[in-house]
Amino acid sequence: MCGIVGYIGDKQAQSILLSALSMLEYRGYDSCGIAVVSNGIKSYKNVLRVAEMKEIAPQIIGTVGIGHTRWATCGEPTRVNAHPHFDCTGNIAVVHNGVITNYPVLKQKLINDGHEFVSDTDTEVIPHLIEKYYKGDLEKAVELALLDIQGSYAIAVIGAGENKLVVARKDSPLIIGVGDRETFVASDVPAILDYTNQVIYLDDGDIGVITGDGIKIKKDGLEIHREEHKILWSVEAAQKAGYEHFMLKEIHEQPKVIRDTLSEYTQMSEPIVDLENLREDDRSILILACGTSYNAGLVGKYIMEDLVGVPVRVEIASEFSCYGQTPEKTLAFVISQSGETADVLKAIRKLKGVQCHVVAVTNVVGSSISRIADQTIYTRAGPEISVAATKSFIAQLMVLYWLAMSYSKVDAKRLADILLELRQLPSKVQWMLDNGEDILQCARYLARFENVFFIGRGLNYPIALEGALKLKEISYIHAEGYAAGELKHGPFSLLGENTPVITITGQDSTYESILTNIKEVKARKSPLIALTGDGDEAIKEFVDMVITVPRVDPIFSPVVNTVALQLLAYYTARERDCPIDFPRNLAKSVTVE
Ligand code: F6R
């Protein structure tokens, strides 16, 4: 996790570093700091959010600098543990995103050599190693220091009196933004969109030296060329545009996300993944992901098994990467919004070890996952800033629908119906967004409880999981998603007046069964909120509150139901005055295992 930035140019660095950092807070926000080359190096860091830092940080004059916003992994969030970190002389400053796994050994050796450490972080070994190797050439010293380091890193380094930035990456993202007489470094694109849309994606093992004369990139000691790419996201796409929170804005962008993702893929003449051979070879599909992306994968299982007719296995990436078994040559889809999730990266390496064909589904162009997968399908959600994934989930579902439809074995009439419904989906989601009064009422009611169950069946079982995940992460209400039939196998003991149950009531063959579950819950006195299709009057007799969603073909019910549950979580968190975009202890890009 953590966000890093760097600047070198003809403007004052401080305000640019802080504005870039504010766009990276989704990566971590325990503390933040900057360091600028300014008659030596001057630095300011503390346990603050970037906005507070902007208010109180003393002005540092200088045009070369680095900055960091932290998600604590090694060492508590304190001022001393905040980045940048320094060597003994204070002449070398480093910001780092990643984990140095051999830092205890390195630290002990450096202490034996007389280096003094002040923090509990792994990062602090980096400036001390650079100091050890420094003989007047910062670039050379960084190169040598990195040879000693094991683990993952994206770093930016400055030296007193040096008019340059030295950067490097391994298993953590880092981009260079190319401006007019100025260059930027950042963990992710939104940080630099205000200044430039030309970027260079660094690859693992790259070391970059950025001076007023240009950008030099080396790999394995040799100078190499990396292409510049033009970013198509607009600045506005990464701003709140008048919404109270990024999450609300991103929820409201979903009709457009559905249109964009579909228009991209329905125009393709060639299918990009060979599912045909798969069916002939009688093999299966494996889907791997974490968190919300895993829930999208579960929906993918239902729709692919239904439409394509091949068995699909869905696994949590962190479990699979350590303990999972897989037959050789399986076709694997790995789903990750950020494209940087460490558990997913580890799972991909394992899959490649047994010659599996890996297709990445991600929202971030040039992300680590897209680099090591055999193929990448990009979701077209645009930048997602809020830590809670919303529009990226819907975009992932769209890709999965499109894949399933591309290889569908259902009859032509059924497929035509599905396509027709798909085209109407953006306006149905828009209807949900425009008619959320019942959701707001339910949220006000829900906000007073501390435990909630979400239940669903079939395609809507993963949506129960997703509804619970969204509610717990932003409102801090303990929420659990369950297959409706499972509730009686244990959780019933928790039901009662203080434990509401939210039922996702599919308008399909699951309806009667879930009605039975609703009655069972009612008998245990739990308050009941039902999400159900427009016109379902019958259900009102059995539940306390109803959230109405537009009627859709049942295969698309996960889409409208998810949007309703995103809004429910959002309004509940707002009612409880929670920091919606930046929930405690979380970060958007989980680059540690
Ligand atoms: C929840 C959420 C997380 C992520 C998970 C995987 O709202 O965002 O559960 O889905 O950390 O992240 P990605 O998709 O980036 O691999």
PDB file of N, CA and C and ligand atoms in Angstrom, residues 289-294 335-341 344 369 384 387-390 392 396 466 469-470 473 587-590, ligand 1:
ATOM      1  N   ALA A 289      -9.574 -14.247  -7.201  1.00  0.00           N
ATOM      2  CA  ALA A 289      -9.683 -12.822  -6.863  1.00  0.00           C
ATOM      3  C   ALA A 289      -9.784 -12.674  -5.351  1.00  0.00           C
ATOM      4  N   CYS A 290      -9.830 -11.446  -4.888  1.00  0.00           N
ATOM      5  CA  CYS A 290     -10.010 -11.153  -3.457  1.00  0.00           C
ATOM      6  C   CYS A 290     -11.173 -10.175  -3.282  1.00  0.00           C
ATOM      7  N   GLY A 291     -11.778 -10.228  -2.102  1.00  0.00           N
ATOM      8  CA  GLY A 291     -12.763  -9.209  -1.699  1.00  0.00           C
ATOM      9  C   GLY A 291     -13.900  -9.077  -2.683  1.00  0.00           C
ATOM     10  N   THR A 292     -14.186  -7.836  -3.028  1.00  0.00           N
ATOM     11  CA  THR A 292     -15.287  -7.556  -3.946  1.00  0.00           C
ATOM     12  C   THR A 292     -15.073  -8.229  -5.297  1.00  0.00           C
ATOM     13  N   SER A 293     -13.831  -8.254  -5.751  1.00  0.00           N
ATOM     14  CA  SER A 293     -13.556  -8.888  -7.054  1.00  0.00           C
ATOM     15  C   SER A 293     -13.859 -10.387  -6.995  1.00  0.00           C
ATOM     16  N   TYR A 294     -13.645 -10.982  -5.822  1.00  0.00           N
ATOM     17  CA  TYR A 294     -13.990 -12.399  -5.638  1.00  0.00           C
ATOM     18  C   TYR A 294     -15.509 -12.571  -5.766  1.00  0.00           C
ATOM     19  N   ILE A 335      -9.231 -11.647 -11.388  1.00  0.00           N
ATOM     20  CA  ILE A 335      -9.973 -10.380 -11.412  1.00  0.00           C
ATOM     21  C   ILE A 335      -9.418  -9.471 -10.323  1.00  0.00           C
ATOM     22  N   SER A 336      -9.023  -8.279 -10.710  1.00  0.00           N
ATOM     23  CA  SER A 336      -8.487  -7.336  -9.722  1.00  0.00           C
ATOM     24  C   SER A 336      -8.667  -5.922 -10.234  1.00  0.00           C
ATOM     25  N   GLN A 337      -9.447  -5.143  -9.518  1.00  0.00           N
ATOM     26  CA  GLN A 337      -9.655  -3.753  -9.915  1.00  0.00           C
ATOM     27  C   GLN A 337      -8.327  -3.029 -10.041  1.00  0.00           C
ATOM     28  N   SER A 338      -7.509  -3.092  -8.995  1.00  0.00           N
ATOM     29  CA  SER A 338      -6.264  -2.312  -8.958  1.00  0.00           C
ATOM     30  C   SER A 338      -5.185  -2.920  -9.842  1.00  0.00           C
ATOM     31  N   GLY A 339      -5.247  -4.235 -10.027  1.00  0.00           N
ATOM     32  CA  GLY A 339      -4.188  -4.916 -10.763  1.00  0.00           C
ATOM     33  C   GLY A 339      -2.896  -5.008  -9.977  1.00  0.00           C
ATOM     34  N   GLU A 340      -2.951  -4.715  -8.678  1.00  0.00           N
ATOM     35  CA  GLU A 340      -1.732  -4.713  -7.873  1.00  0.00           C
ATOM     36  C   GLU A 340      -1.822  -5.629  -6.653  1.00  0.00           C
ATOM     37  N   THR A 341      -2.938  -6.292  -6.455  1.00  0.00           N
ATOM     38  CA  THR A 341      -3.151  -7.057  -5.228  1.00  0.00           C
ATOM     39  C   THR A 341      -2.113  -8.182  -5.099  1.00  0.00           C
ATOM     40  N   VAL A 344      -3.120 -11.815  -5.441  1.00  0.00           N
ATOM     41  CA  VAL A 344      -3.471 -12.203  -6.811  1.00  0.00           C
ATOM     42  C   VAL A 344      -2.192 -12.398  -7.630  1.00  0.00           C
ATOM     43  N   ILE A 369      -0.472  -6.821 -12.579  1.00  0.00           N
ATOM     44  CA  ILE A 369      -1.170  -8.050 -12.974  1.00  0.00           C
ATOM     45  C   ILE A 369      -1.265  -8.131 -14.497  1.00  0.00           C
ATOM     46  N   GLU A 384     -11.215   4.793  -9.956  1.00  0.00           N
ATOM     47  CA  GLU A 384     -12.075   4.584  -8.781  1.00  0.00           C
ATOM     48  C   GLU A 384     -11.258   5.005  -7.563  1.00  0.00           C
ATOM     49  N   VAL A 387     -12.253   3.955  -1.447  1.00  0.00           N
ATOM     50  CA  VAL A 387     -11.667   2.660  -1.104  1.00  0.00           C
ATOM     51  C   VAL A 387     -12.655   1.522  -1.385  1.00  0.00           C
ATOM     52  N   ALA A 388     -13.929   1.748  -1.092  1.00  0.00           N
ATOM     53  CA  ALA A 388     -14.926   0.702  -1.358  1.00  0.00           C
ATOM     54  C   ALA A 388     -15.168   0.598  -2.863  1.00  0.00           C
ATOM     55  N   ALA A 389     -14.993  -0.597  -3.391  1.00  0.00           N
ATOM     56  CA  ALA A 389     -15.181  -0.795  -4.835  1.00  0.00           C
ATOM     57  C   ALA A 389     -16.669  -0.789  -5.172  1.00  0.00           C
ATOM     58  N   THR A 390     -17.053   0.001  -6.147  1.00  0.00           N
ATOM     59  CA  THR A 390     -18.451   0.013  -6.591  1.00  0.00           C
ATOM     60  C   THR A 390     -18.511  -0.162  -8.109  1.00  0.00           C
ATOM     61  N   SER A 392     -16.213  -0.435 -10.235  1.00  0.00           N
ATOM     62  CA  SER A 392     -15.296  -1.432 -10.806  1.00  0.00           C
ATOM     63  C   SER A 392     -15.923  -2.828 -10.727  1.00  0.00           C
ATOM     64  N   GLN A 396     -16.646  -5.239 -13.803  1.00  0.00           N
ATOM     65  CA  GLN A 396     -16.176  -6.636 -13.839  1.00  0.00           C
ATOM     66  C   GLN A 396     -17.330  -7.564 -14.244  1.00  0.00           C
ATOM     67  N   GLU A 466     -21.563  -9.474  -1.162  1.00  0.00           N
ATOM     68  CA  GLU A 466     -21.096  -8.141  -1.539  1.00  0.00           C
ATOM     69  C   GLU A 466     -21.817  -7.047  -0.731  1.00  0.00           C
ATOM     70  N   LEU A 469     -20.238  -7.055   2.668  1.00  0.00           N
ATOM     71  CA  LEU A 469     -18.876  -6.501   2.627  1.00  0.00           C
ATOM     72  C   LEU A 469     -18.921  -4.974   2.551  1.00  0.00           C
ATOM     73  N   LYS A 470     -19.798  -4.474   1.675  1.00  0.00           N
ATOM     74  CA  LYS A 470     -19.881  -3.017   1.499  1.00  0.00           C
ATOM     75  C   LYS A 470     -20.346  -2.367   2.801  1.00  0.00           C
ATOM     76  N   GLU A 473     -17.554  -2.527   5.620  1.00  0.00           N
ATOM     77  CA  GLU A 473     -16.320  -1.764   5.440  1.00  0.00           C
ATOM     78  C   GLU A 473     -16.511  -0.267   5.582  1.00  0.00           C
ATOM     79  N   ALA A 587      -7.118   0.143   2.642  1.00  0.00           N
ATOM     80  CA  ALA A 587      -6.488   0.875   1.536  1.00  0.00           C
ATOM     81  C   ALA A 587      -6.966   0.241   0.246  1.00  0.00           C
ATOM     82  N   LYS A 588      -6.905   1.007  -0.807  1.00  0.00           N
ATOM     83  CA  LYS A 588      -7.508   0.530  -2.050  1.00  0.00           C
ATOM     84  C   LYS A 588      -6.653  -0.512  -2.764  1.00  0.00           C
ATOM     85  N   SER A 589      -5.360  -0.361  -2.634  1.00  0.00           N
ATOM     86  CA  SER A 589      -4.484  -1.233  -3.397  1.00  0.00           C
ATOM     87  C   SER A 589      -3.699  -2.059  -2.379  1.00  0.00           C
ATOM     88  N   VAL A 590      -4.013  -3.359  -2.279  1.00  0.00           N
ATOM     89  CA  VAL A 590      -3.465  -4.143  -1.177  1.00  0.00           C
ATOM     90  C   VAL A 590      -2.227  -4.894  -1.656  1.00  0.00           C
TER      91      VAL A 590
HETATM   92  C1  F6R B   1     -14.057  -3.810  -1.071  1.00  0.00           C
HETATM   93  C2  F6R B   1     -12.816  -3.794  -1.806  1.00  0.00           C
HETATM   94  C3  F6R B   1     -11.844  -4.891  -1.588  1.00  0.00           C
HETATM   95  C4  F6R B   1     -11.149  -5.244  -2.911  1.00  0.00           C
HETATM   96  C5  F6R B   1     -10.016  -6.255  -2.659  1.00  0.00           C
HETATM   97  C6  F6R B   1      -9.376  -6.700  -3.964  1.00  0.00           C
HETATM   98  O1  F6R B   1     -14.858  -2.726  -1.409  1.00  0.00           O
HETATM   99  O2  F6R B   1     -12.565  -2.899  -2.567  1.00  0.00           O
HETATM  100  O3  F6R B   1     -12.452  -6.008  -1.036  1.00  0.00           O
HETATM  101  O4  F6R B   1     -12.096  -5.766  -3.791  1.00  0.00           O
HETATM  102  O5  F6R B   1      -9.051  -5.675  -1.841  1.00  0.00           O
HETATM  103  O6  F6R B   1      -8.845  -5.616  -4.655  1.00  0.00           O
HETATM  104  P1  F6R B   1      -8.549  -5.690  -6.191  1.00  0.00           P
HETATM  105  O7  F6R B   1      -9.824  -5.838  -6.918  1.00  0.00           O
HETATM  106  O8  F6R B   1      -7.859  -4.391  -6.494  1.00  0.00           O
HETATM  107  O9  F6R B   1      -7.649  -6.879  -6.398  1.00  0.00           O
END
